[in-house]
PDB file of C-alpha atoms in Angstrom:
ATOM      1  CA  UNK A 406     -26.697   5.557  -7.659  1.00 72.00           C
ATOM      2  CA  UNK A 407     -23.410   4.025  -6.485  1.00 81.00           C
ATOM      3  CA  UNK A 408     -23.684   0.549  -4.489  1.00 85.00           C
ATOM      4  CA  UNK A 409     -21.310   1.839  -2.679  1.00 87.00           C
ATOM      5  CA  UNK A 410     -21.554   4.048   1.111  1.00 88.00           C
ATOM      6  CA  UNK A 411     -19.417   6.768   1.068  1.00 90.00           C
ATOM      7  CA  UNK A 412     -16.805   7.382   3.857  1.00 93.00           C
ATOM      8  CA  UNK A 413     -14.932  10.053   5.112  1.00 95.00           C
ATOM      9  CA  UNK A 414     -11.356  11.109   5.884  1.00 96.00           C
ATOM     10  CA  UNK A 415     -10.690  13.366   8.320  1.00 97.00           C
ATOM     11  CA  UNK A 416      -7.172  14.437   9.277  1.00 97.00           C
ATOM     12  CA  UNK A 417      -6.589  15.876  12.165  1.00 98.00           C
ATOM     13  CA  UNK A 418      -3.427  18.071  12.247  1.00 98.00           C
ATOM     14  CA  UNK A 419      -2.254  18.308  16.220  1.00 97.00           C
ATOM     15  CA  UNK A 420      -0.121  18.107  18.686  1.00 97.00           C
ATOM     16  CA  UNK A 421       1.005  17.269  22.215  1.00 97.00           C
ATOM     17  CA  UNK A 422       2.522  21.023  22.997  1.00 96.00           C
ATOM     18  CA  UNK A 423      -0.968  22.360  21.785  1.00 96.00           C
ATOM     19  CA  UNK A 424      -3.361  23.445  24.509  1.00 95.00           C
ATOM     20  CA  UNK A 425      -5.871  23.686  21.856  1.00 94.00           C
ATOM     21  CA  UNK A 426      -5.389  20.577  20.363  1.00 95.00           C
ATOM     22  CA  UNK A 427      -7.925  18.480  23.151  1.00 95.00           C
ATOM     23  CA  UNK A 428     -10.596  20.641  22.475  1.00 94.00           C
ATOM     24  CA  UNK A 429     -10.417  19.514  18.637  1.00 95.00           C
ATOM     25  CA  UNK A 430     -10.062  15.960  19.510  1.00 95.00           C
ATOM     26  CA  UNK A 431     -13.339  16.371  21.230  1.00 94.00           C
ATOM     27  CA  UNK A 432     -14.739  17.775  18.221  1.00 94.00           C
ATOM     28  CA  UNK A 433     -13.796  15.180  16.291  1.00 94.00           C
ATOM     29  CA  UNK A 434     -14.321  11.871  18.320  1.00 93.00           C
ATOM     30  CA  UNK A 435     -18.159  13.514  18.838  1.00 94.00           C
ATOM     31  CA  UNK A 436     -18.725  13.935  14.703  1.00 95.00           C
ATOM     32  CA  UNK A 437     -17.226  10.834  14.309  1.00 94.00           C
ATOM     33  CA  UNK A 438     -18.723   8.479  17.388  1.00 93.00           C
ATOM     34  CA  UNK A 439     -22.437  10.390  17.671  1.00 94.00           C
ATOM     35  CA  UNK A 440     -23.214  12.227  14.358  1.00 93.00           C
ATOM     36  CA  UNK A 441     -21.445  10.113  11.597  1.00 93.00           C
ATOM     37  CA  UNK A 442     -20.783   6.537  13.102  1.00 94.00           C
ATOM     38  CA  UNK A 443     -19.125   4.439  10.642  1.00 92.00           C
ATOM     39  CA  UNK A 444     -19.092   6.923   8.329  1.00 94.00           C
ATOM     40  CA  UNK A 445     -15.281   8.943   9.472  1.00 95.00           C
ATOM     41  CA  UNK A 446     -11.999   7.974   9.382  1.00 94.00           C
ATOM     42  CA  UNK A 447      -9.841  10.186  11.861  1.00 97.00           C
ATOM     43  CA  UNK A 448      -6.384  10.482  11.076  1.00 97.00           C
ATOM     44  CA  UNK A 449      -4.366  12.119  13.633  1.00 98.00           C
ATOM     45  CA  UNK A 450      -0.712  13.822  12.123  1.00 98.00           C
ATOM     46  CA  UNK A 451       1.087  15.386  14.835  1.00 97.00           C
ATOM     47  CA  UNK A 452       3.722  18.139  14.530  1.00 96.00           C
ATOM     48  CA  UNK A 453       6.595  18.742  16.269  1.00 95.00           C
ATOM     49  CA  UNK A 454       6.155  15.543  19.104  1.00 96.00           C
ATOM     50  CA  UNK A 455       7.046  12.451  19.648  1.00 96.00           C
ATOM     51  CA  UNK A 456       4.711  11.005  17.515  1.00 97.00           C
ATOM     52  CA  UNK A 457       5.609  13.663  14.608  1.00 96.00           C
ATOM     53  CA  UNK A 458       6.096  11.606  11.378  1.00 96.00           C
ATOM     54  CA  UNK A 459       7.638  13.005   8.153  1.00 95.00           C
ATOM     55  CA  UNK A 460       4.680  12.925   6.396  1.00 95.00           C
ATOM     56  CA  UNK A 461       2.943  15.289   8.448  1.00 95.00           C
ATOM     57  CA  UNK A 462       5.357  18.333   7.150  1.00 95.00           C
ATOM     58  CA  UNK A 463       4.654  17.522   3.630  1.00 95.00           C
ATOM     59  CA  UNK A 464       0.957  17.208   4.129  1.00 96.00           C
ATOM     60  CA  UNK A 465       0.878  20.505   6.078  1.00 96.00           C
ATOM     61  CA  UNK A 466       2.567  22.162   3.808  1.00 95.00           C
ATOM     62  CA  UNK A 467       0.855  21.055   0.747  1.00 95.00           C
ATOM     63  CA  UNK A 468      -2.278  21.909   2.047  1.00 96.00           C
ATOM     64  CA  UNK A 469      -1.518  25.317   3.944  1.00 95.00           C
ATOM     65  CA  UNK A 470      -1.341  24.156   7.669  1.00 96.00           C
ATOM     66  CA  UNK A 471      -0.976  27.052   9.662  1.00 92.00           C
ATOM     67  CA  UNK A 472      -3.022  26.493  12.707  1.00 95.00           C
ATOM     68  CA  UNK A 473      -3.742  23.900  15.622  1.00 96.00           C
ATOM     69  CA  UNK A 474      -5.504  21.804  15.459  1.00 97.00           C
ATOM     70  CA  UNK A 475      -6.595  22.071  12.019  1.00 97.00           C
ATOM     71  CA  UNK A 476      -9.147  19.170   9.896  1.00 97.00           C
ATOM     72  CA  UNK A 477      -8.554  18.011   6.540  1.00 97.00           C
ATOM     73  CA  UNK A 478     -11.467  16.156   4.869  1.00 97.00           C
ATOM     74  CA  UNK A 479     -10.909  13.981   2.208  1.00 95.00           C
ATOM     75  CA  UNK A 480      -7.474  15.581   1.394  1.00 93.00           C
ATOM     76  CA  UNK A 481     -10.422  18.396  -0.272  1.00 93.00           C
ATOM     77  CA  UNK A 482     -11.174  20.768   2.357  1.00 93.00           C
ATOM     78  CA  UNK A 483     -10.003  22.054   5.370  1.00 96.00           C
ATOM     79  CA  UNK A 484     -10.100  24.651   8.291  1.00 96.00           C
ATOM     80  CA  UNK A 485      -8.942  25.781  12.122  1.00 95.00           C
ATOM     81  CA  UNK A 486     -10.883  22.839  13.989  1.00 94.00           C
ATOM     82  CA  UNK A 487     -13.541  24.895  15.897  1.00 89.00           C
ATOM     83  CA  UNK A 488     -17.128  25.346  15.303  1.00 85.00           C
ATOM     84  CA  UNK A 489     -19.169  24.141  12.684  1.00 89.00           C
ATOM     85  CA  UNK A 490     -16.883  24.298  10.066  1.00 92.00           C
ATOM     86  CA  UNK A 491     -15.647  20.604  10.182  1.00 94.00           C
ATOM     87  CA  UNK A 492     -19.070  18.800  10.600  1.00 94.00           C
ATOM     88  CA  UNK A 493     -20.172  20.866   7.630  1.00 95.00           C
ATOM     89  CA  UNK A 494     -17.322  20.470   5.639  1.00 95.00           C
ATOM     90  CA  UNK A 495     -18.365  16.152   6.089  1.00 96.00           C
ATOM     91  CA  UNK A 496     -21.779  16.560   5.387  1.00 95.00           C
ATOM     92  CA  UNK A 497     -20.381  18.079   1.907  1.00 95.00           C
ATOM     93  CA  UNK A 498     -18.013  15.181   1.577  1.00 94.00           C
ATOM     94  CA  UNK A 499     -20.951  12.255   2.372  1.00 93.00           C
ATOM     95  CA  UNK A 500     -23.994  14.138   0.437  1.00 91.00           C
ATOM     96  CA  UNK A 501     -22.573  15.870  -2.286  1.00 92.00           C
ATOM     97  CA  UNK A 502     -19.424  14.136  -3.332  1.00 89.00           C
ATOM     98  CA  UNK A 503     -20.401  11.284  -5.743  1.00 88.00           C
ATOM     99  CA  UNK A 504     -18.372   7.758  -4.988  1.00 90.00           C
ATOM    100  CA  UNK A 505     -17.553   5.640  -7.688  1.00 90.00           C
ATOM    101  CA  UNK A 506     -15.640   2.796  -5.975  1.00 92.00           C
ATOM    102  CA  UNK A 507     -15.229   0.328  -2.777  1.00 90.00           C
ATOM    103  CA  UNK A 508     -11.893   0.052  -1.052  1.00 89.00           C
ATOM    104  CA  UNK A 509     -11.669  -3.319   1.048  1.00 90.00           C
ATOM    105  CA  UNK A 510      -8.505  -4.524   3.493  1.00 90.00           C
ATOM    106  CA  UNK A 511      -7.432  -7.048   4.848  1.00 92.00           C
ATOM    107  CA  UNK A 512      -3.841  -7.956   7.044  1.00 90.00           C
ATOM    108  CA  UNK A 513      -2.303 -11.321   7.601  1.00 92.00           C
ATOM    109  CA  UNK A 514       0.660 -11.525  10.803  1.00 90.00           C
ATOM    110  CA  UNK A 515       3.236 -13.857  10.671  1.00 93.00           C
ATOM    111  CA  UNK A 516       3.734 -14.123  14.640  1.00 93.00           C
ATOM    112  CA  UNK A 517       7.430 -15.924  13.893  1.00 95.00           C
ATOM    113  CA  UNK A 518       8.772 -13.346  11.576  1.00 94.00           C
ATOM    114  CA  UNK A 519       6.745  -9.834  13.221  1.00 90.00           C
ATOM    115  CA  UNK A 520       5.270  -9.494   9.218  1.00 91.00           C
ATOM    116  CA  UNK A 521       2.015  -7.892   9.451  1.00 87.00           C
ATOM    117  CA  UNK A 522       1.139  -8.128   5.414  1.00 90.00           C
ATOM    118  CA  UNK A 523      -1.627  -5.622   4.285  1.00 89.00           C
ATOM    119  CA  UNK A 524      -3.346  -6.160   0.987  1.00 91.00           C
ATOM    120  CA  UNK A 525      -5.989  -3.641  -0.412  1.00 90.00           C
ATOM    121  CA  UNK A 526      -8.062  -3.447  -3.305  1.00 92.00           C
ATOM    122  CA  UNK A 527     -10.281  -1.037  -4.750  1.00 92.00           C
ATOM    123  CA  UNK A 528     -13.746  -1.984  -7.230  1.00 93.00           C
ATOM    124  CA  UNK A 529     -14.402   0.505  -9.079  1.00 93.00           C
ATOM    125  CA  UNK A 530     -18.018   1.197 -10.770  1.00 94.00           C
ATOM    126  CA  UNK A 531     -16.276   3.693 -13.226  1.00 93.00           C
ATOM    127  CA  UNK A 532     -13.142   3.420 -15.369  1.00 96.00           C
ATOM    128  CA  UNK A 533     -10.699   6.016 -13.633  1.00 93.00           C
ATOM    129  CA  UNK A 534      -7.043   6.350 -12.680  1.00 94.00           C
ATOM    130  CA  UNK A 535      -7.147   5.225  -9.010  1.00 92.00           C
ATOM    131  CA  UNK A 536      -4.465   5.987  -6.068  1.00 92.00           C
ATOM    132  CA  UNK A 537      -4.272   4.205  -2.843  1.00 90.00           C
ATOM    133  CA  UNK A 538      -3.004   5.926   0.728  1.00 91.00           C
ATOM    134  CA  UNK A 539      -2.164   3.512   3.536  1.00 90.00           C
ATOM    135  CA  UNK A 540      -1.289   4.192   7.528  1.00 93.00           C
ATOM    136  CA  UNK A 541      -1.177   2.527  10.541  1.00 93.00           C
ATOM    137  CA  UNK A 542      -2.928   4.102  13.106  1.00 95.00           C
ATOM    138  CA  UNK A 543      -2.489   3.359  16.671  1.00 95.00           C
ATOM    139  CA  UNK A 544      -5.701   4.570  18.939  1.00 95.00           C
ATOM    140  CA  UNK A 545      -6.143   5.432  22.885  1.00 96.00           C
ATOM    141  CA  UNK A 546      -2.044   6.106  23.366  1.00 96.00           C
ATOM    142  CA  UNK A 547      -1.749   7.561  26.525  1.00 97.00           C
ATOM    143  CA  UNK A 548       1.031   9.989  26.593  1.00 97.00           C
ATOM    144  CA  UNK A 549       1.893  13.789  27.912  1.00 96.00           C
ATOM    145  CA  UNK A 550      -0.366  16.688  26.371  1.00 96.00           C
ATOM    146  CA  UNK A 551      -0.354  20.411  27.287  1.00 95.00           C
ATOM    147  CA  UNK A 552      -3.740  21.245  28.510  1.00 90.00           C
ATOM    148  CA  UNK A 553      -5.975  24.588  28.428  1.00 82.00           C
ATOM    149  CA  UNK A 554      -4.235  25.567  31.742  1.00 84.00           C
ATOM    150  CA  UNK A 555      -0.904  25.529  30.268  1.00 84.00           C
ATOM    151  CA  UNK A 556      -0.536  22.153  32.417  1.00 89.00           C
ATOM    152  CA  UNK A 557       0.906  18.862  30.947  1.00 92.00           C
ATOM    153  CA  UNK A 558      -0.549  15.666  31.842  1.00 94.00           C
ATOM    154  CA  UNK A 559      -1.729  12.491  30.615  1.00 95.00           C
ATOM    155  CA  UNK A 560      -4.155  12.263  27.792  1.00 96.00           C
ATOM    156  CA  UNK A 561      -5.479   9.470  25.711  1.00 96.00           C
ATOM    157  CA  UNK A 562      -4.687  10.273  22.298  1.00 97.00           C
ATOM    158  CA  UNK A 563      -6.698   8.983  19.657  1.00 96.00           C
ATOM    159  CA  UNK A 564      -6.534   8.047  16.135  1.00 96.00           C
ATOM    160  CA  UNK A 565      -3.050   8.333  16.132  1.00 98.00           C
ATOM    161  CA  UNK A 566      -0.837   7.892  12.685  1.00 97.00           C
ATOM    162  CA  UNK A 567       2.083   5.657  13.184  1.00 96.00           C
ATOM    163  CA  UNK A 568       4.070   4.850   9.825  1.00 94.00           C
ATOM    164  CA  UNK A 569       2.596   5.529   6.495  1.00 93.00           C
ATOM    165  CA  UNK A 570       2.754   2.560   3.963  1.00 91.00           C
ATOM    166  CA  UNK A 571       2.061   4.182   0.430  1.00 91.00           C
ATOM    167  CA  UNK A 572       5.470   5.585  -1.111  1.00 92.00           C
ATOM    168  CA  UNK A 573       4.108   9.071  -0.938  1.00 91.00           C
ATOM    169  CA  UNK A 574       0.971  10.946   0.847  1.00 92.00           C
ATOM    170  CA  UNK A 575      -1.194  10.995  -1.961  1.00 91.00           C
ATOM    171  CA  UNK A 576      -0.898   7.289  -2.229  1.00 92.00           C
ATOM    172  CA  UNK A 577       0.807   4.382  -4.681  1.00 92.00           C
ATOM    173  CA  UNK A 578      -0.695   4.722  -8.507  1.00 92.00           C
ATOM    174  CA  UNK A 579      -3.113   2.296  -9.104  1.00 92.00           C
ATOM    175  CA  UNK A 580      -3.173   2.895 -12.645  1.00 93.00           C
ATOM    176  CA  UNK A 581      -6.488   2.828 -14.543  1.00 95.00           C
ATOM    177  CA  UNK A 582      -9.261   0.503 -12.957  1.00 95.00           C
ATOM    178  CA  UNK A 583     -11.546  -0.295 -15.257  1.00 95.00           C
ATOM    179  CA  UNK A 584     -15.417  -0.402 -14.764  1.00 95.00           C
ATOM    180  CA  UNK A 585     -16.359  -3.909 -13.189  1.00 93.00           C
ATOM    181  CA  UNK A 586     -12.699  -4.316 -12.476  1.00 94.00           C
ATOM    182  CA  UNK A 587     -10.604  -4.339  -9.085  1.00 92.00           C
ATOM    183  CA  UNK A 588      -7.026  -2.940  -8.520  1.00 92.00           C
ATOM    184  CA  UNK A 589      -4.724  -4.415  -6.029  1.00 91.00           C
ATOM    185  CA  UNK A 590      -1.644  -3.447  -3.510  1.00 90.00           C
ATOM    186  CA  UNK A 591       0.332  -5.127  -1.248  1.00 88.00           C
TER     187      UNK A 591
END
């Protein structure tokens, strides 16, 4: 039994000109502030927006992004985000998914220079090659979304990714962690 709690990632893939995309939000925010508190990580990637980052073509299209909004969990599993297939596709993640290490971060701002340093680390209880992903994420941005009636208005967006820090989107190489041992990035 692992001393650590596992946590989830879920990515949500949306986007402001989807009239869809609120109704998966919804979805989400319930899972992850009634049913799992603590226990998800939302990640919003919009497509095609103002918030659109890079990073959310490459993800979509290495994972087969088709439809929005769509969930990715743990970068494992994914689906159209509607009915149960998200919350079950978590419950997988958290009960059958064994977890072998602890990430932990913390950030330091320099208020003269605007530096915001970010340092992680990982424990590991198992000697494994590790990776690390990093993003900023930005929550409660109130800003223009197309609504079920076709409508635009403003809508408090949530979870939303900023700027990724890791060179790519499966994260910076770690290298091998040994047992015991921690890994670091800055």
């Amino acid at each position: 039994v692992s001393r650590f709690e596992r946590n989830v990632c879920v990515m949500e893939f949306t986007g402001q000109w989807c009239s869809q995309c609120p109704d998966g939000a919804k979805i989400l925010n319930f899972l992850a502030n009634e049913i799992y508190p603590g226990q998800i990580h939302v990640l919003a990637f919009h497509n095609n927006d103002e918030f659109s980052l890079p990073v959310e073509q490459a993800l979509a299209s290495e994972f087969n992004v088709e439809v929005y909004p769509y969930y990715l969990t743990d970068m494992r599993e994914g689906g159209e985000l509607r009915g149960n297939g998200c919350s079950e596709s978590i419950m997988k993640s958290l009960y059958e998914t064994e977890t072998f290490c602890g990430p932990s971060v913390s950030c330091d701002y320099d208020a003269a220079s605007g530096i915001v340093d970010v340092m992680a680390k990982v424990i590991s209880e198992k000697t494994m090659e590790y990776r690390l992903a990093a993003y900023v994420v930005e929550d409660k941005v109130v800003a223009e979304q197309t609504l079920g009636t076709g409508m635009q208005q403003d809508y408090v967006h949530r979870h939303v990714v900023r700027k990724m820090l890791s060179a790519d989107w499966a994260g910076d190489r770690l290298g091998e962690i040994a047992a015991g041992e921690e890994g670091r990035k800055t």
